[in-house]
PDB file of C-alpha atoms in Angstrom:
ATOM      1  CA  MET A   1     118.158 119.509  97.838  1.00 39.00           C
ATOM      2  CA  THR A   2     121.279 118.813  95.820  1.00 38.00           C
ATOM      3  CA  ALA A   3     121.435 118.869  92.039  1.00 37.00           C
ATOM      4  CA  GLY A   4     122.144 115.144  92.032  1.00 40.00           C
ATOM      5  CA  MET A   5     119.057 114.426  94.100  1.00 39.00           C
ATOM      6  CA  THR A   6     116.923 116.559  91.817  1.00 36.00           C
ATOM      7  CA  ALA A   7     118.140 114.587  88.840  1.00 38.00           C
ATOM      8  CA  ASN A   8     117.191 111.328  90.539  1.00 40.00           C
ATOM      9  CA  MET A   9     113.724 112.534  91.376  1.00 43.00           C
ATOM     10  CA  THR A  10     112.934 113.875  87.908  1.00 35.00           C
ATOM     11  CA  SER A  11     114.476 111.310  85.620  1.00 35.00           C
ATOM     12  CA  GLY A  12     111.919 108.533  86.162  1.00 41.00           C
ATOM     13  CA  VAL A  13     112.782 104.875  86.658  1.00 40.00           C
ATOM     14  CA  THR A  14     113.965 102.491  83.969  1.00 35.00           C
ATOM     15  CA  ALA A  15     114.161  98.720  84.090  1.00 36.00           C
ATOM     16  CA  SER A  16     117.169  97.387  85.942  1.00 36.00           C
ATOM     17  CA  THR A  17     119.732  95.111  84.322  1.00 33.00           C
ATOM     18  CA  THR A  18     121.568  94.270  87.530  1.00 35.00           C
ATOM     19  CA  SER A  19     122.461  90.582  87.605  1.00 34.00           C
ATOM     20  CA  GLY A  20     121.982  88.325  90.616  1.00 38.00           C
ATOM     21  CA  THR A  21     124.087  85.350  91.570  1.00 39.00           C
ATOM     22  CA  THR A  22     122.605  83.300  88.715  1.00 47.00           C
ATOM     23  CA  GLY A  23     123.550  85.892  86.116  1.00 53.00           C
ATOM     24  CA  ALA A  24     119.899  86.551  85.215  1.00 60.00           C
ATOM     25  CA  PRO A  25     118.728  90.191  85.085  1.00 71.00           C
ATOM     26  CA  ARG A  26     117.001  91.401  88.258  1.00 83.00           C
ATOM     27  CA  ARG A  27     113.797  93.226  87.455  1.00 94.00           C
ATOM     28  CA  ASP A  28     112.700  96.357  89.221  1.00 98.00           C
ATOM     29  CA  VAL A  29     110.338  95.597  92.095  1.00 98.00           C
ATOM     30  CA  VAL A  30     106.847  96.987  92.716  1.00 98.00           C
ATOM     31  CA  VAL A  31     105.607  96.277  96.244  1.00 98.00           C
ATOM     32  CA  VAL A  32     101.818  96.170  96.581  1.00 98.00           C
ATOM     33  CA  ILE A  33     100.643  96.007 100.180  1.00 98.00           C
ATOM     34  CA  GLY A  34      96.952  95.154 100.191  1.00 97.00           C
ATOM     35  CA  PRO A  35      96.348  93.686  96.709  1.00 96.00           C
ATOM     36  CA  GLY A  36      92.595  94.159  96.841  1.00 94.00           C
ATOM     37  CA  ALA A  37      90.618  95.856  94.089  1.00 94.00           C
ATOM     38  CA  ILE A  38      92.463  99.177  94.367  1.00 96.00           C
ATOM     39  CA  GLY A  39      95.884  97.595  94.901  1.00 97.00           C
ATOM     40  CA  ARG A  40      95.437  95.383  91.838  1.00 97.00           C
ATOM     41  CA  ALA A  41      94.223  98.309  89.717  1.00 97.00           C
ATOM     42  CA  ILE A  42      97.398 100.232  90.540  1.00 98.00           C
ATOM     43  CA  ALA A  43      99.574  97.141  90.066  1.00 98.00           C
ATOM     44  CA  ARG A  44      98.235  96.687  86.532  1.00 97.00           C
ATOM     45  CA  ARG A  45      99.298 100.211  85.628  1.00 97.00           C
ATOM     46  CA  VAL A  46     102.860 100.092  86.957  1.00 97.00           C
ATOM     47  CA  GLY A  47     103.730  96.387  87.163  1.00 97.00           C
ATOM     48  CA  ALA A  48     104.381  95.393  83.539  1.00 97.00           C
ATOM     49  CA  GLY A  49     107.955  94.212  83.057  1.00 97.00           C
ATOM     50  CA  ARG A  50     108.630  94.404  86.781  1.00 98.00           C
ATOM     51  CA  THR A  51     108.388  91.984  89.688  1.00 98.00           C
ATOM     52  CA  LEU A  52     105.193  92.466  91.691  1.00 98.00           C
ATOM     53  CA  LEU A  53     105.688  91.622  95.367  1.00 98.00           C
ATOM     54  CA  LEU A  54     102.200  91.242  96.810  1.00 98.00           C
ATOM     55  CA  ALA A  55     101.785  91.495 100.585  1.00 98.00           C
ATOM     56  CA  GLY A  56      98.587  91.001 102.526  1.00 96.00           C
ATOM     57  CA  HIS A  57      97.290  89.801 105.880  1.00 94.00           C
ATOM     58  CA  ASP A  58      94.980  87.279 104.200  1.00 93.00           C
ATOM     59  CA  ARG A  59      97.227  84.631 102.646  1.00 94.00           C
ATOM     60  CA  ALA A  60      94.471  83.071 100.533  1.00 95.00           C
ATOM     61  CA  GLY A  61      93.307  86.433  99.205  1.00 94.00           C
ATOM     62  CA  THR A  62      96.861  87.525  98.432  1.00 97.00           C
ATOM     63  CA  GLU A  63      97.606  84.282  96.601  1.00 97.00           C
ATOM     64  CA  GLN A  64      94.374  84.631  94.638  1.00 96.00           C
ATOM     65  CA  ALA A  65      95.361  88.169  93.595  1.00 97.00           C
ATOM     66  CA  ALA A  66      98.795  86.866  92.557  1.00 97.00           C
ATOM     67  CA  ALA A  67      97.248  84.103  90.468  1.00 97.00           C
ATOM     68  CA  GLU A  68      94.924  86.574  88.755  1.00 97.00           C
ATOM     69  CA  LEU A  69      97.781  88.947  87.887  1.00 97.00           C
ATOM     70  CA  GLN A  70     100.061  86.089  86.884  1.00 97.00           C
ATOM     71  CA  GLY A  71      97.362  84.825  84.549  1.00 96.00           C
ATOM     72  CA  ASP A  72      97.458  88.208  82.833  1.00 96.00           C
ATOM     73  CA  GLY A  73     101.228  88.037  82.308  1.00 97.00           C
ATOM     74  CA  TYR A  74     102.581  89.769  85.409  1.00 97.00           C
ATOM     75  CA  ASP A  75     105.531  88.377  87.386  1.00 97.00           C
ATOM     76  CA  THR A  76     104.358  87.951  90.985  1.00 97.00           C
ATOM     77  CA  VAL A  77     105.813  86.997  94.362  1.00 97.00           C
ATOM     78  CA  VAL A  78     103.710  86.634  97.523  1.00 98.00           C
ATOM     79  CA  GLN A  79     104.638  87.428 101.119  1.00 97.00           C
ATOM     80  CA  PRO A  80     101.864  87.301 103.776  1.00 96.00           C
ATOM     81  CA  THR A  81     102.341  90.339 106.003  1.00 97.00           C
ATOM     82  CA  ASP A  82     100.603  91.882 108.999  1.00 97.00           C
ATOM     83  CA  ILE A  83     101.433  95.577 108.601  1.00 97.00           C
ATOM     84  CA  SER A  84     100.702  96.241 112.283  1.00 97.00           C
ATOM     85  CA  ASP A  85     103.711  94.046 113.157  1.00 97.00           C
ATOM     86  CA  HIS A  86     107.047  95.879 113.054  1.00 98.00           C
ATOM     87  CA  ALA A  87     109.099  92.740 112.407  1.00 98.00           C
ATOM     88  CA  ALA A  88     106.797  91.635 109.581  1.00 98.00           C
ATOM     89  CA  VAL A  89     107.042  94.998 107.821  1.00 98.00           C
ATOM     90  CA  THR A  90     110.834  95.043 108.200  1.00 98.00           C
ATOM     91  CA  ALA A  91     110.984  91.537 106.753  1.00 98.00           C
ATOM     92  CA  LEU A  92     108.815  92.617 103.815  1.00 98.00           C
ATOM     93  CA  ALA A  93     111.138  95.523 103.006  1.00 98.00           C
ATOM     94  CA  ALA A  94     114.148  93.198 103.190  1.00 98.00           C
ATOM     95  CA  LYS A  95     112.421  90.674 100.914  1.00 98.00           C
ATOM     96  CA  ALA A  96     111.639  93.391  98.394  1.00 98.00           C
ATOM     97  CA  ALA A  97     115.251  94.608  98.343  1.00 98.00           C
ATOM     98  CA  SER A  98     116.494  91.050  97.869  1.00 97.00           C
ATOM     99  CA  LEU A  99     114.453  90.726  94.660  1.00 98.00           C
ATOM    100  CA  GLY A 100     115.858  93.805  92.960  1.00 97.00           C
ATOM    101  CA  PRO A 101     115.729  97.618  93.044  1.00 98.00           C
ATOM    102  CA  VAL A 102     112.527  98.684  94.825  1.00 98.00           C
ATOM    103  CA  THR A 103     111.208 101.313  92.451  1.00 98.00           C
ATOM    104  CA  HIS A 104     107.538 101.517  93.485  1.00 98.00           C
ATOM    105  CA  LEU A 105     105.621 101.086  96.722  1.00 98.00           C
ATOM    106  CA  VAL A 106     101.827 100.879  96.730  1.00 98.00           C
ATOM    107  CA  HIS A 107     100.317 100.801 100.212  1.00 98.00           C
ATOM    108  CA  ALA A 108      96.597 100.046  99.865  1.00 97.00           C
ATOM    109  CA  ALA A 109      95.977  97.907 102.959  1.00 96.00           C
ATOM    110  CA  GLY A 110      93.551  98.843 105.683  1.00 94.00           C
ATOM    111  CA  VAL A 111      90.333  98.121 107.545  1.00 92.00           C
ATOM    112  CA  SER A 112      87.123 100.132 107.695  1.00 88.00           C
ATOM    113  CA  PRO A 113      85.021 101.312 110.662  1.00 89.00           C
ATOM    114  CA  THR A 114      82.602  98.430 110.091  1.00 85.00           C
ATOM    115  CA  GLN A 115      85.316  95.769 109.852  1.00 87.00           C
ATOM    116  CA  ALA A 116      87.307  96.382 113.046  1.00 93.00           C
ATOM    117  CA  GLY A 117      87.216  97.837 116.534  1.00 95.00           C
ATOM    118  CA  ILE A 118      89.033 101.007 117.537  1.00 97.00           C
ATOM    119  CA  GLU A 119      92.274  99.361 118.700  1.00 97.00           C
ATOM    120  CA  ARG A 120      92.639  97.127 115.633  1.00 97.00           C
ATOM    121  CA  LEU A 121      91.775  99.989 113.319  1.00 97.00           C
ATOM    122  CA  LEU A 122      94.465 102.209 114.858  1.00 98.00           C
ATOM    123  CA  ARG A 123      97.063  99.436 114.720  1.00 97.00           C
ATOM    124  CA  VAL A 124      96.412  98.684 111.045  1.00 97.00           C
ATOM    125  CA  ASP A 125      95.418 101.990 109.462  1.00 97.00           C
ATOM    126  CA  LEU A 126      97.527 104.389 111.535  1.00 98.00           C
ATOM    127  CA  LEU A 127     100.498 102.502 112.985  1.00 98.00           C
ATOM    128  CA  GLY A 128     100.777 100.142 110.017  1.00 98.00           C
ATOM    129  CA  THR A 129     101.156 103.012 107.570  1.00 98.00           C
ATOM    130  CA  ALA A 130     103.841 104.643 109.721  1.00 98.00           C
ATOM    131  CA  LEU A 131     105.750 101.350 109.895  1.00 98.00           C
ATOM    132  CA  VAL A 132     105.577 100.930 106.119  1.00 98.00           C
ATOM    133  CA  LEU A 133     106.802 104.471 105.468  1.00 98.00           C
ATOM    134  CA  ASP A 134     109.753 103.973 107.825  1.00 98.00           C
ATOM    135  CA  ALA A 135     110.787 100.567 106.491  1.00 98.00           C
ATOM    136  CA  PHE A 136     110.623 101.465 102.815  1.00 98.00           C
ATOM    137  CA  ALA A 137     112.465 104.753 103.346  1.00 98.00           C
ATOM    138  CA  GLU A 138     115.462 102.460 103.928  1.00 98.00           C
ATOM    139  CA  VAL A 139     115.156 100.463 100.681  1.00 98.00           C
ATOM    140  CA  ILE A 140     113.403 102.596  98.051  1.00 98.00           C
ATOM    141  CA  ALA A 141     115.611 103.026  94.982  1.00 98.00           C
ATOM    142  CA  PRO A 142     116.799 106.409  93.671  1.00 98.00           C
ATOM    143  CA  GLY A 143     114.169 107.677  91.263  1.00 98.00           C
ATOM    144  CA  GLY A 144     111.554 105.522  92.977  1.00 98.00           C
ATOM    145  CA  ALA A 145     108.127 106.558  94.196  1.00 98.00           C
ATOM    146  CA  GLY A 146     105.531 105.480  96.718  1.00 98.00           C
ATOM    147  CA  ILE A 147     101.796 105.943  97.110  1.00 98.00           C
ATOM    148  CA  VAL A 148      99.688 105.542 100.244  1.00 98.00           C
ATOM    149  CA  VAL A 149      95.957 105.075  99.691  1.00 97.00           C
ATOM    150  CA  ALA A 150      94.277 107.033 102.491  1.00 97.00           C
ATOM    151  CA  SER A 151      90.681 108.290 102.409  1.00 95.00           C
ATOM    152  CA  MET A 152      88.499 111.343 102.109  1.00 94.00           C
ATOM    153  CA  ALA A 153      87.714 110.607 105.773  1.00 94.00           C
ATOM    154  CA  GLY A 154      91.039 112.247 106.596  1.00 95.00           C
ATOM    155  CA  HIS A 155      89.563 115.522 105.338  1.00 94.00           C
ATOM    156  CA  ARG A 156      86.172 115.099 106.997  1.00 89.00           C
ATOM    157  CA  GLU A 157      87.093 116.251 110.521  1.00 86.00           C
ATOM    158  CA  SER A 158      90.363 118.033 109.770  1.00 80.00           C
ATOM    159  CA  PRO A 159      92.184 120.174 110.444  1.00 84.00           C
ATOM    160  CA  TYR A 160      92.504 119.067 114.032  1.00 92.00           C
ATOM    161  CA  ASP A 161      94.142 121.218 116.690  1.00 95.00           C
ATOM    162  CA  ARG A 162      97.668 122.214 115.716  1.00 95.00           C
ATOM    163  CA  ASP A 163      99.208 120.167 118.537  1.00 96.00           C
ATOM    164  CA  VAL A 164      97.281 117.066 117.464  1.00 97.00           C
ATOM    165  CA  GLU A 165      98.361 117.408 113.844  1.00 97.00           C
ATOM    166  CA  GLN A 166     101.980 118.005 114.827  1.00 97.00           C
ATOM    167  CA  ALA A 167     101.940 114.910 117.031  1.00 98.00           C
ATOM    168  CA  LEU A 168     100.398 112.768 114.289  1.00 97.00           C
ATOM    169  CA  ALA A 169     103.015 113.998 111.827  1.00 98.00           C
ATOM    170  CA  THR A 170     106.185 113.767 113.896  1.00 97.00           C
ATOM    171  CA  THR A 171     105.813 111.422 116.896  1.00 98.00           C
ATOM    172  CA  PRO A 172     108.292 108.514 116.626  1.00 98.00           C
ATOM    173  CA  THR A 173     106.461 105.515 115.213  1.00 98.00           C
ATOM    174  CA  ASP A 174     106.981 103.294 118.260  1.00 97.00           C
ATOM    175  CA  GLU A 175     105.363 105.978 120.449  1.00 98.00           C
ATOM    176  CA  LEU A 176     102.376 106.792 118.233  1.00 97.00           C
ATOM    177  CA  LEU A 177      99.722 104.654 119.903  1.00 97.00           C
ATOM    178  CA  ALA A 178     100.692 106.008 123.326  1.00 97.00           C
ATOM    179  CA  LEU A 179      99.502 109.512 122.408  1.00 97.00           C
ATOM    180  CA  PRO A 180      96.762 110.531 124.880  1.00 97.00           C
ATOM    181  CA  PHE A 181      94.236 111.516 122.191  1.00 96.00           C
ATOM    182  CA  LEU A 182      94.637 108.104 120.507  1.00 97.00           C
ATOM    183  CA  GLN A 183      93.430 106.158 123.540  1.00 96.00           C
ATOM    184  CA  PRO A 184      90.248 104.242 122.649  1.00 94.00           C
ATOM    185  CA  GLU A 185      88.234 105.759 125.482  1.00 94.00           C
ATOM    186  CA  ARG A 186      89.090 109.249 124.182  1.00 95.00           C
ATOM    187  CA  ILE A 187      88.259 108.425 120.558  1.00 96.00           C
ATOM    188  CA  GLY A 188      84.829 106.981 121.233  1.00 93.00           C
ATOM    189  CA  THR A 189      83.832 105.510 117.848  1.00 95.00           C
ATOM    190  CA  THR A 190      85.441 103.574 115.017  1.00 95.00           C
ATOM    191  CA  VAL A 191      84.297 106.271 112.579  1.00 92.00           C
ATOM    192  CA  HIS A 192      86.340 108.875 114.455  1.00 95.00           C
ATOM    193  CA  ALA A 193      89.281 106.462 114.760  1.00 96.00           C
ATOM    194  CA  TYR A 194      89.204 105.936 111.001  1.00 96.00           C
ATOM    195  CA  ALA A 195      89.158 109.666 110.266  1.00 96.00           C
ATOM    196  CA  LEU A 196      92.069 110.272 112.652  1.00 96.00           C
ATOM    197  CA  SER A 197      94.041 107.434 111.098  1.00 97.00           C
ATOM    198  CA  LYS A 198      93.547 108.673 107.559  1.00 97.00           C
ATOM    199  CA  ARG A 199      94.477 112.222 108.499  1.00 97.00           C
ATOM    200  CA  ALA A 200      97.589 110.782 110.135  1.00 98.00           C
ATOM    201  CA  ASN A 201      98.403 108.942 106.899  1.00 98.00           C
ATOM    202  CA  SER A 202      98.610 112.143 104.862  1.00 97.00           C
ATOM    203  CA  LEU A 203     100.561 113.931 107.613  1.00 98.00           C
ATOM    204  CA  ARG A 204     103.048 111.045 107.981  1.00 98.00           C
ATOM    205  CA  VAL A 205     103.548 110.996 104.212  1.00 98.00           C
ATOM    206  CA  GLN A 206     104.180 114.726 104.231  1.00 98.00           C
ATOM    207  CA  THR A 207     106.986 114.363 106.777  1.00 98.00           C
ATOM    208  CA  ALA A 208     108.270 111.046 105.343  1.00 98.00           C
ATOM    209  CA  ALA A 209     108.879 112.821 102.034  1.00 98.00           C
ATOM    210  CA  ALA A 210     112.025 114.305 103.579  1.00 98.00           C
ATOM    211  CA  ALA A 211     113.580 110.903 104.355  1.00 98.00           C
ATOM    212  CA  TRP A 212     112.500 109.513 100.994  1.00 98.00           C
ATOM    213  CA  GLY A 213     113.934 112.592  99.292  1.00 98.00           C
ATOM    214  CA  ARG A 214     117.349 111.934 100.776  1.00 97.00           C
ATOM    215  CA  ARG A 215     117.325 108.727  98.708  1.00 97.00           C
ATOM    216  CA  GLY A 216     116.169 110.614  95.613  1.00 98.00           C
ATOM    217  CA  ALA A 217     112.666 109.157  95.868  1.00 98.00           C
ATOM    218  CA  ARG A 218     109.152 110.517  96.272  1.00 98.00           C
ATOM    219  CA  VAL A 219     106.074 109.537  98.272  1.00 98.00           C
ATOM    220  CA  ASN A 220     102.509 110.863  98.120  1.00 98.00           C
ATOM    221  CA  THR A 221      98.999 110.124  99.353  1.00 98.00           C
ATOM    222  CA  VAL A 222      95.802 109.714  97.398  1.00 98.00           C
ATOM    223  CA  SER A 223      92.584 110.156  99.392  1.00 97.00           C
ATOM    224  CA  PRO A 224      89.676 108.516  97.547  1.00 96.00           C
ATOM    225  CA  GLY A 225      86.015 108.908  98.305  1.00 92.00           C
ATOM    226  CA  VAL A 226      83.662 105.939  98.080  1.00 89.00           C
ATOM    227  CA  ILE A 227      85.225 103.409  95.708  1.00 89.00           C
ATOM    228  CA  ILE A 228      83.202 100.298  94.928  1.00 87.00           C
ATOM    229  CA  THR A 229      85.307  97.554  96.515  1.00 82.00           C
ATOM    230  CA  PRO A 230      84.447  94.723  98.934  1.00 75.00           C
ATOM    231  CA  LEU A 231      85.536  96.994 101.815  1.00 71.00           C
ATOM    232  CA  ALA A 232      83.234  99.771 100.633  1.00 72.00           C
ATOM    233  CA  LEU A 233      80.369  97.339 100.120  1.00 76.00           C
ATOM    234  CA  ASP A 234      80.686  96.358 103.787  1.00 75.00           C
ATOM    235  CA  GLU A 235      80.163 100.017 104.664  1.00 72.00           C
ATOM    236  CA  LEU A 236      77.374 100.552 102.134  1.00 75.00           C
ATOM    237  CA  SER A 237      75.414  97.651 103.586  1.00 77.00           C
ATOM    238  CA  GLY A 238      76.211  98.556 107.198  1.00 75.00           C
ATOM    239  CA  PRO A 239      74.526 100.846 109.725  1.00 74.00           C
ATOM    240  CA  ARG A 240      75.527 103.996 107.808  1.00 72.00           C
ATOM    241  CA  LYS A 241      74.084 102.933 104.440  1.00 77.00           C
ATOM    242  CA  GLU A 242      71.454 105.699 104.427  1.00 82.00           C
ATOM    243  CA  TRP A 243      74.149 108.311 105.022  1.00 78.00           C
ATOM    244  CA  PHE A 244      76.223 106.930 102.144  1.00 81.00           C
ATOM    245  CA  GLU A 245      73.241 107.155  99.818  1.00 83.00           C
ATOM    246  CA  HIS A 246      72.858 110.782 100.897  1.00 82.00           C
ATOM    247  CA  VAL A 247      76.574 111.243 100.121  1.00 84.00           C
ATOM    248  CA  ARG A 248      76.055 109.883  96.607  1.00 84.00           C
ATOM    249  CA  GLN A 249      73.135 112.196  95.927  1.00 86.00           C
ATOM    250  CA  SER A 250      74.813 115.277  97.445  1.00 85.00           C
ATOM    251  CA  CYS A 251      78.293 115.182  95.914  1.00 88.00           C
ATOM    252  CA  ALA A 252      79.065 116.962  92.651  1.00 92.00           C
ATOM    253  CA  ALA A 253      79.779 113.726  90.756  1.00 92.00           C
ATOM    254  CA  GLN A 254      76.517 112.132  92.004  1.00 89.00           C
ATOM    255  CA  ARG A 255      78.083 108.677  91.872  1.00 90.00           C
ATOM    256  CA  PHE A 256      80.699 106.513  93.503  1.00 91.00           C
ATOM    257  CA  ALA A 257      83.988 105.659  91.799  1.00 93.00           C
ATOM    258  CA  THR A 258      85.760 102.573  90.487  1.00 95.00           C
ATOM    259  CA  PRO A 259      89.140 101.087  91.476  1.00 95.00           C
ATOM    260  CA  ASP A 260      90.401 101.835  87.951  1.00 96.00           C
ATOM    261  CA  GLU A 261      89.925 105.557  88.556  1.00 96.00           C
ATOM    262  CA  VAL A 262      92.133 105.351  91.638  1.00 97.00           C
ATOM    263  CA  GLY A 263      94.606 103.347  89.558  1.00 97.00           C
ATOM    264  CA  ASP A 264      94.816 106.151  87.008  1.00 97.00           C
ATOM    265  CA  VAL A 265      95.479 108.805  89.655  1.00 97.00           C
ATOM    266  CA  ALA A 266      98.050 106.625  91.438  1.00 98.00           C
ATOM    267  CA  ALA A 267      99.841 105.862  88.171  1.00 97.00           C
ATOM    268  CA  PHE A 268     100.209 109.596  87.587  1.00 98.00           C
ATOM    269  CA  LEU A 269     101.635 110.188  91.065  1.00 98.00           C
ATOM    270  CA  LEU A 270     104.000 107.229  90.668  1.00 98.00           C
ATOM    271  CA  GLY A 271     105.138 108.251  87.186  1.00 97.00           C
ATOM    272  CA  PRO A 272     107.611 110.746  85.731  1.00 96.00           C
ATOM    273  CA  GLN A 273     104.888 113.305  85.009  1.00 97.00           C
ATOM    274  CA  ALA A 274     104.638 113.881  88.785  1.00 98.00           C
ATOM    275  CA  SER A 275     108.389 114.063  89.348  1.00 97.00           C
ATOM    276  CA  PHE A 276     108.100 117.389  91.239  1.00 98.00           C
ATOM    277  CA  VAL A 277     105.262 116.136  93.471  1.00 98.00           C
ATOM    278  CA  THR A 278     106.182 114.673  96.856  1.00 98.00           C
ATOM    279  CA  GLY A 279     104.632 114.836 100.318  1.00 98.00           C
ATOM    280  CA  ALA A 280     101.303 115.742  98.721  1.00 98.00           C
ATOM    281  CA  ASP A 281      97.784 114.444  99.310  1.00 98.00           C
ATOM    282  CA  LEU A 282      95.485 114.251  96.293  1.00 98.00           C
ATOM    283  CA  LEU A 283      91.826 114.257  97.281  1.00 97.00           C
ATOM    284  CA  MET A 284      89.583 112.438  94.762  1.00 96.00           C
ATOM    285  CA  ASP A 285      86.137 112.208  96.312  1.00 94.00           C
ATOM    286  CA  GLY A 286      83.760 113.410  93.620  1.00 94.00           C
ATOM    287  CA  GLY A 287      83.045 116.576  95.597  1.00 93.00           C
ATOM    288  CA  VAL A 288      82.025 115.061  98.945  1.00 92.00           C
ATOM    289  CA  THR A 289      84.385 117.264 100.971  1.00 92.00           C
ATOM    290  CA  SER A 290      83.143 120.284  99.046  1.00 92.00           C
ATOM    291  CA  ALA A 291      79.572 119.411  99.979  1.00 89.00           C
ATOM    292  CA  LEU A 292      80.596 119.092 103.636  1.00 89.00           C
ATOM    293  CA  ARG A 293      82.322 122.481 103.581  1.00 89.00           C
ATOM    294  CA  THR A 294      79.343 124.217 102.003  1.00 91.00           C
ATOM    295  CA  GLY A 295      76.813 122.546 104.278  1.00 88.00           C
ATOM    296  CA  GLU A 296      75.025 120.673 101.485  1.00 86.00           C
ATOM    297  CA  LEU A 297      76.054 117.468 103.286  1.00 82.00           C
ATOM    298  CA  SER A 298      76.293 116.972 107.045  1.00 79.00           C
ATOM    299  CA  LEU A 299      77.970 114.374 109.198  1.00 69.00           C
TER     300      LEU A 299
END
């Protein structure tokens, strides 16, 4: 890495004063993909004084999140986006760059094993993340940073065979879903598909850090445990609810977490205090993975 690149990555990001065609200052842009409970919690920590570009598959939900943030004084723009669609993700990156310097990316979109079948889950959680990482590697500003919200599920079955992990990390994005071990009949269950996807997220971020670094930017993953959000509540009331209660009782924290706690961790990884951290995966699961490793909790 060159000295100039190091300076970009460690200096932090300041508000831009670049003028557009109207002569008005263009604010730095924070892209929040999936402005649900976790996405909004992160947005509140890094969005003040910047333009928040909110992107989600559910137009009504995205507009509601924008209205809520706008009511609290944030500057918001909405762009409905299906992250499993290459053209839509490319258009989102272009929209972000047109608004100003893209200094932060927050990717918090996804579906759970209860919410989608295997094919949809792979297209959104696995392919969608790869598409986002590729597109924003082209527009992220020097000194910028990105965060992908993955899951402790990525640690539950890993590490996979070396060849599987290498393929998840390095296969060209447009070839990912053709990998033999990602065929639905080979995967078997949505729970396994989810775990594979989340492991792929952290591996793709690890390799994407090189491309982001060439622009003087950073990207990391945070892998939360059970966070009380509408998505999690679907799981907690679903067929695995007894297992989740066992998880709560068995983990060191003996509780589930809040979106604000993820927001705090993400804000650290996105901020200047983490300027030497890139390609990393921060596991914050209250000790669930520890309990799995020691045998106090079983799958």
